[in-house]
CSV table of C-alpha atoms in Angstrom, one decimal:
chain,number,residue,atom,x,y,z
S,1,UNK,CA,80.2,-20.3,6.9
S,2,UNK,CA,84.2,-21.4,8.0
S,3,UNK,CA,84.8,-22.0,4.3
S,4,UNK,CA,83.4,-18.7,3.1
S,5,UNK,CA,85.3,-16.7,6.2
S,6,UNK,CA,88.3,-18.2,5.7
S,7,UNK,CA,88.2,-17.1,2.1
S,8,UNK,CA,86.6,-13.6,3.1
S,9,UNK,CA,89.8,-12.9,4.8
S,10,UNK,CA,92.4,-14.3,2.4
S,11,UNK,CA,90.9,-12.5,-0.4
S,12,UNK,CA,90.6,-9.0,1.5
S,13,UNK,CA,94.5,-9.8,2.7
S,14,UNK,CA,94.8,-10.1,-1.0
S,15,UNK,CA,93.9,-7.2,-1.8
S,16,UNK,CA,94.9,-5.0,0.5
S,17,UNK,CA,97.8,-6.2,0.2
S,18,UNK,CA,98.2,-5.1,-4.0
S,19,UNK,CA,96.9,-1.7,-2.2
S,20,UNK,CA,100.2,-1.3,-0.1
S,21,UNK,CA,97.4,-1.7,2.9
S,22,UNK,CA,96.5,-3.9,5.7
S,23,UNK,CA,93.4,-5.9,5.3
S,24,UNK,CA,92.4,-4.2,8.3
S,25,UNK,CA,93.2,-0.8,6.8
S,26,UNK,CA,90.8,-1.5,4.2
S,27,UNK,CA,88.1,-3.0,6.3
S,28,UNK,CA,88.5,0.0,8.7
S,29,UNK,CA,88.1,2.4,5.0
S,30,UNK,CA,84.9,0.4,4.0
S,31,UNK,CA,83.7,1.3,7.8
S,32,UNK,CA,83.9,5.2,7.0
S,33,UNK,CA,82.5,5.2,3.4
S,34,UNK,CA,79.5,2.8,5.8
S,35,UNK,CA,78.9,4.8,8.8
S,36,UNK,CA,80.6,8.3,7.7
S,37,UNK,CA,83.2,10.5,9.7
S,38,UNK,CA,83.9,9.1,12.9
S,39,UNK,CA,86.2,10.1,15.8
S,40,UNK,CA,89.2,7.9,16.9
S,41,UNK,CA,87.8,6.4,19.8
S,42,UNK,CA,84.5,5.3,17.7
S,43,UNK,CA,87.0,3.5,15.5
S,44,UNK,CA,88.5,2.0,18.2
S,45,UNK,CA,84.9,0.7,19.0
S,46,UNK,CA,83.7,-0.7,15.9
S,47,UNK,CA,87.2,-2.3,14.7
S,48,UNK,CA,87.8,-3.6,17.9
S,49,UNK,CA,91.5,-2.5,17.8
S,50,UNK,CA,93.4,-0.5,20.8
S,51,UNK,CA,93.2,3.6,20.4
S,52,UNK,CA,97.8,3.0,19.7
S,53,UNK,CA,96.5,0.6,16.4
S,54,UNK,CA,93.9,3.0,15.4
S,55,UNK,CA,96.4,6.0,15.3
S,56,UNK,CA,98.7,4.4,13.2
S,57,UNK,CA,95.9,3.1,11.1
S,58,UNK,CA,94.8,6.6,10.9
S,59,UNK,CA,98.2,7.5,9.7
S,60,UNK,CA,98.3,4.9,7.1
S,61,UNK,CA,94.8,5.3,5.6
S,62,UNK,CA,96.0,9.6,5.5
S,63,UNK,CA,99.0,8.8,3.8
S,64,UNK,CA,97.4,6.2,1.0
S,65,UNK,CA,94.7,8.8,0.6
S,66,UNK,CA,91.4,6.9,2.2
S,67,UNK,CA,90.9,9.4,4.6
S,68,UNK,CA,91.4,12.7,6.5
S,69,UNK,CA,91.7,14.2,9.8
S,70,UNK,CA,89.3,17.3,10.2
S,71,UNK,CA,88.0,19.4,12.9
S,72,UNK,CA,84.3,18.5,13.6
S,73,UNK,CA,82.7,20.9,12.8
S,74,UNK,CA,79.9,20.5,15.4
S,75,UNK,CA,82.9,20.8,18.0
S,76,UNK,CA,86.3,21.9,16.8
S,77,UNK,CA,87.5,20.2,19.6
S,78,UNK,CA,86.9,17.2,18.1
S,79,UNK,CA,88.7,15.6,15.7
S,80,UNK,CA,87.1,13.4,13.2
S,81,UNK,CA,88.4,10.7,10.3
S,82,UNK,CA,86.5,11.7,7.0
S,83,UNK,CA,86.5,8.9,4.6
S,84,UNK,CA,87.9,10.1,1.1
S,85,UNK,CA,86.9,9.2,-2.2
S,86,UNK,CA,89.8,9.9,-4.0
S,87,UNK,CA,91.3,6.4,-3.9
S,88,UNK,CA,88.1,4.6,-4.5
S,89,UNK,CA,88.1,4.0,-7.6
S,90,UNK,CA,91.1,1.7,-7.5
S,91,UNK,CA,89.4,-0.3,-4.6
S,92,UNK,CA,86.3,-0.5,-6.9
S,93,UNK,CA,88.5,-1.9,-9.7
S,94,UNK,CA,89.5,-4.4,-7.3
S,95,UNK,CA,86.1,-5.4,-6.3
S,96,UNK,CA,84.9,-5.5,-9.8
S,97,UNK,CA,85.3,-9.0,-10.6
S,98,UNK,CA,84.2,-10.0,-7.6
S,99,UNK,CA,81.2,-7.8,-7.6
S,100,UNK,CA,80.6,-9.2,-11.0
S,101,UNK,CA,80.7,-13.0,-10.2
S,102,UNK,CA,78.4,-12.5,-7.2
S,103,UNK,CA,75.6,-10.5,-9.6
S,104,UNK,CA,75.7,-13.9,-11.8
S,105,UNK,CA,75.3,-15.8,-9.2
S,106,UNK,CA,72.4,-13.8,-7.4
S,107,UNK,CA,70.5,-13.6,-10.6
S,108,UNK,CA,70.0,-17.5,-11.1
S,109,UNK,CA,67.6,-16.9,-7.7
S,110,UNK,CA,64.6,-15.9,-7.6
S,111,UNK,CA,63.2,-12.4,-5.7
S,112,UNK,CA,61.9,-14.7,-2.3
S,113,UNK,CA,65.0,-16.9,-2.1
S,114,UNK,CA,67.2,-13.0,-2.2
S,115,UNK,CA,65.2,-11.9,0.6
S,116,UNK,CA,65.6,-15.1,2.3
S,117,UNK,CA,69.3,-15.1,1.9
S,118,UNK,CA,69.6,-11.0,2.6
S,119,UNK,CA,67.5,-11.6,5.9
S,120,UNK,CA,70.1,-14.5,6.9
S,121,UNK,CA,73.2,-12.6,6.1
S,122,UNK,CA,72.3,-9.7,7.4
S,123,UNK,CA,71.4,-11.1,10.9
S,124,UNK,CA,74.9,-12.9,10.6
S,125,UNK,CA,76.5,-9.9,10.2
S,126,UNK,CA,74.4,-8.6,13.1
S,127,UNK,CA,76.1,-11.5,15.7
S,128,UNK,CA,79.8,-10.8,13.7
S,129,UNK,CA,79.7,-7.1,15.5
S,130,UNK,CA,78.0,-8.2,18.8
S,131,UNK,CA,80.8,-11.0,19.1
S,132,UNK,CA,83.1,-8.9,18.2
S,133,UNK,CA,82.6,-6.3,20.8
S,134,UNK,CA,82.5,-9.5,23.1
S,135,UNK,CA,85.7,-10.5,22.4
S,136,UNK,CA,86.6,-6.9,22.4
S,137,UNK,CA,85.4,-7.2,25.8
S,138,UNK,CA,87.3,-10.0,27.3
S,139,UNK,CA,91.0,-8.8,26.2
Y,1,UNK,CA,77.3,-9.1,1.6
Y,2,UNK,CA,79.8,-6.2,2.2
Y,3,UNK,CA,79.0,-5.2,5.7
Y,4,UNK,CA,79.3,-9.4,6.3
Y,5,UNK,CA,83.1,-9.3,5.0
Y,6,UNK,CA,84.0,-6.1,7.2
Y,7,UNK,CA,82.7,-8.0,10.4
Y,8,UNK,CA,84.3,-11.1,9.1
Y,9,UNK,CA,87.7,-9.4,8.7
Y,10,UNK,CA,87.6,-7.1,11.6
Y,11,UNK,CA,86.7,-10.2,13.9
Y,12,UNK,CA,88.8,-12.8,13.0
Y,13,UNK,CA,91.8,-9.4,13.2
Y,14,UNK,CA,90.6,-9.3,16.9
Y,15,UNK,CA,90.4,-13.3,17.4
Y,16,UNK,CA,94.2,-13.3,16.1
Y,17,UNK,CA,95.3,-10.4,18.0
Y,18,UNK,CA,94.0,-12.2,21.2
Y,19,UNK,CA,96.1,-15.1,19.7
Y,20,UNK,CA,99.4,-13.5,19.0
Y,21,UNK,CA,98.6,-14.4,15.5
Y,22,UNK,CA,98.1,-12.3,12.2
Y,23,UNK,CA,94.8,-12.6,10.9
Y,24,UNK,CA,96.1,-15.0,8.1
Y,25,UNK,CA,97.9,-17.0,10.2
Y,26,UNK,CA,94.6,-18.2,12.0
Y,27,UNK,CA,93.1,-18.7,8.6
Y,28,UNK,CA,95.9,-20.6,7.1
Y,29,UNK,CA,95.7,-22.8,10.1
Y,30,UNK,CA,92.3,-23.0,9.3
Y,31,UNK,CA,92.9,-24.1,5.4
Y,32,UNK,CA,95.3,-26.9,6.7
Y,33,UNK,CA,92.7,-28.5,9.1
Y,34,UNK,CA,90.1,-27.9,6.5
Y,35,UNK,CA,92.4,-29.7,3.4
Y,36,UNK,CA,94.7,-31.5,5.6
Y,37,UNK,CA,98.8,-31.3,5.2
Y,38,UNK,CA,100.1,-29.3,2.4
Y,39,UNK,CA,103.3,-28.0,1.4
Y,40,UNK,CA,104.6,-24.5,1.7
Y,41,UNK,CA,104.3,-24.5,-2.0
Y,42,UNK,CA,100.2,-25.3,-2.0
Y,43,UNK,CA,99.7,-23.2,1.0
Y,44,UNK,CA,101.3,-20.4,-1.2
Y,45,UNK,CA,98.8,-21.2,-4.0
Y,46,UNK,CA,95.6,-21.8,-1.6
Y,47,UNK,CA,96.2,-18.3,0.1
Y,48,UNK,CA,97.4,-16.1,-1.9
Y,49,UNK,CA,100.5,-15.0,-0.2
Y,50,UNK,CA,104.4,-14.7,-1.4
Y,51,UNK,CA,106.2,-18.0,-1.0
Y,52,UNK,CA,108.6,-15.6,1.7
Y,53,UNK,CA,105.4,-14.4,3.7
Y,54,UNK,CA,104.5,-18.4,3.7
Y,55,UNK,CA,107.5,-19.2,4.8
Y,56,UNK,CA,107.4,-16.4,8.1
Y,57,UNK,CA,103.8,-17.8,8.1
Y,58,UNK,CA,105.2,-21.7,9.2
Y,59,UNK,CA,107.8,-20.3,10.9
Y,60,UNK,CA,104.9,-18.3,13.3
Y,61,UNK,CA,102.7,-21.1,13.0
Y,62,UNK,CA,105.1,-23.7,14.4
Y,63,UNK,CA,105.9,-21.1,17.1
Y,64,UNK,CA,102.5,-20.7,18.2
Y,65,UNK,CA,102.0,-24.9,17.9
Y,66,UNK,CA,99.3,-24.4,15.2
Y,67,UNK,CA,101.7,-26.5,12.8
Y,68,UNK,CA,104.9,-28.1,12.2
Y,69,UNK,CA,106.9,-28.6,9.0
Y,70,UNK,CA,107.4,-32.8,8.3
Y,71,UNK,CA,109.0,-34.9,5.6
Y,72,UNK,CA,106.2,-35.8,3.7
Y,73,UNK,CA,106.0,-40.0,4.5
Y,74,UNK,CA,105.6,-40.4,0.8
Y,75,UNK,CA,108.3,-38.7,-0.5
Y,76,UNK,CA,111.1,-37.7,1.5
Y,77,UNK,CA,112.2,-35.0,-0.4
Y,78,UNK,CA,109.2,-33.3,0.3
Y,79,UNK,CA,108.2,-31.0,3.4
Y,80,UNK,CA,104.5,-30.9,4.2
Y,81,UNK,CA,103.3,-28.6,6.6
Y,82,UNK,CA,101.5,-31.1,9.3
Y,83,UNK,CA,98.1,-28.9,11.0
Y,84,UNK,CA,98.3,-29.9,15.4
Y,85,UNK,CA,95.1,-30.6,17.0
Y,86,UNK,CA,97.3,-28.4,19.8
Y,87,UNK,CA,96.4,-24.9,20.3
Y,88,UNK,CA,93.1,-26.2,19.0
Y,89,UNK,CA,91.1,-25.9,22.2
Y,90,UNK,CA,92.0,-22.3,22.6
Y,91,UNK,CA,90.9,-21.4,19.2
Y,92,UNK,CA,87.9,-23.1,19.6
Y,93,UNK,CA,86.7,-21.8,22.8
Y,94,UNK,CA,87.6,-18.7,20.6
Y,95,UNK,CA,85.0,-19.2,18.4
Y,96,UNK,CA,82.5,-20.8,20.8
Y,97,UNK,CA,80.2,-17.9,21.5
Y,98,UNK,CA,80.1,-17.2,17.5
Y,99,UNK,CA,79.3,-21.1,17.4
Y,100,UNK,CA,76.3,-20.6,19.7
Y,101,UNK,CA,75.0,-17.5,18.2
Y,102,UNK,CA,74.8,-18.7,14.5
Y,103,UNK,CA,73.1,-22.2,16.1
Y,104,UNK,CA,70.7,-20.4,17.5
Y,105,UNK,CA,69.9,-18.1,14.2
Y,106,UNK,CA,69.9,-20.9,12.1
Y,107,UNK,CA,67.3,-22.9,14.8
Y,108,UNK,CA,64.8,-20.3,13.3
Y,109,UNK,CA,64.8,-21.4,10.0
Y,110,UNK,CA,63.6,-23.9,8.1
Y,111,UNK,CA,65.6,-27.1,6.6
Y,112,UNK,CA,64.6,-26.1,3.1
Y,113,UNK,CA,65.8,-22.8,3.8
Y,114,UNK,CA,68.9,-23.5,4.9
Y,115,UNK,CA,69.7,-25.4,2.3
Y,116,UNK,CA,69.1,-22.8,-0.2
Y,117,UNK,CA,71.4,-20.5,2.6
Y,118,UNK,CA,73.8,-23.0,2.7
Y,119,UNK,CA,74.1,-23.4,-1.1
Y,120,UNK,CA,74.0,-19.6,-1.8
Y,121,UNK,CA,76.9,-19.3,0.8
Y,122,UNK,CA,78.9,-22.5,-0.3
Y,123,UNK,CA,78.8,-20.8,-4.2
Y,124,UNK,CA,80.0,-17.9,-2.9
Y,125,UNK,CA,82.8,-18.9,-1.3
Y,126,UNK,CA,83.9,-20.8,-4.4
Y,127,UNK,CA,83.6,-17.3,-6.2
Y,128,UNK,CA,86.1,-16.1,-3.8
Y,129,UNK,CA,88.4,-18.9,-4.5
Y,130,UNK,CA,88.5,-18.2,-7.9
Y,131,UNK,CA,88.5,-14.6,-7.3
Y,132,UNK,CA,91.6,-14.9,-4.9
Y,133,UNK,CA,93.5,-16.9,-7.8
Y,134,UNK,CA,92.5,-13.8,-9.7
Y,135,UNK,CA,93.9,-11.6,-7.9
Y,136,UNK,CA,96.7,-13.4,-7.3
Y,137,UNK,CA,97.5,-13.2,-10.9
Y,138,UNK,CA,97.7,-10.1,-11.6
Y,139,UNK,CA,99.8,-9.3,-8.9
């Protein structure tokens, strides 16, 4: 699991880096096109960065074209961070290979073993964002 | 997989932060205990990054006490980059909580399960070696 996170974040530095981006940038981008439009503050939740990171984030993501500001329109008071999918198709180029070689791999297992490993994953993922909110927490 | 590699990133981002560290300086740190001294050279190959950003990257890591530079004691001419079991203690107790958590996930499953887990996840972080050295190519 160290061995594959440790590469996880070189790879995604990696590439957001040949995107003029932060990895954390395009993280925080793949977090919009997941969950749709969400405020600052709910950023600031579920990156686990401070609302003065965010902002600039914000700013950066605007600028490369990953996103938007908008009134919400359920309460124009609010303003929320649209994810944009102009852009998208160079971060898909990216992933290509990678998506590629993970599809070969996944096919050489059978149906059961998938679910097995999608169960697992998933549940790890699960801890990543409760630990994450921990540690988010503590600072 | 996807939603596993935002948490990853966003996580080990907060786990830095908390550090004083960049995300990839944890990680490099990380790659040294994990393959033991390297010099700035292989470090630039094994991550990705600019010889320049590896260099800032020693120079931070060596601040911090994650590191130091050292002539190599077989060939003088050549610096390695020496990982210190300092500083350890406080990344660990870091990662403690995440430790505990994926213990207790992977206590529910079988040891013919987790093998397949483990070999499923151990193939995919090769992918994103190669994937990284990729990448790295084209850039």
């Amino acid at each position: 699991m160290r061995r594959l996170a440790t590469r996880t974040v070189l790879f995604h530095q990696a590439a957001a880096q040949s995107l003029g981006l932060f990895p954390t940038d395009l993280k925080s981008a793949d977090l919009l096109n997941e969950l749709g439009p969400l405020t600052a503050g709910e950023l600031s939740e579920k990156t686990g960065l401070s609302s003065g990171a965010v902002t600039a984030l914000i700013d950066r993501l605007e600028k490369a074209g990953y996103a938007k500001r908008e009134k919400d329109p359920k309460d124009k008071r609010r303003v929320i961070i649209v994810p944009l999918t102009a852009g998208k198709s160079q971060v898909k180029q990216l992933f290509l290979s990678l998506s590629a070689s993970t599809k070969k791999l996944t096919n050489e297992y059978k149906p059961e073993e998938l679910d097995l490993i999608i169960q697992f994953i998933s549940q790890t993922a699960d801890i990543m964002d409760q630990e994450l909110q921990l540690l988010k927490s503590k600072s």
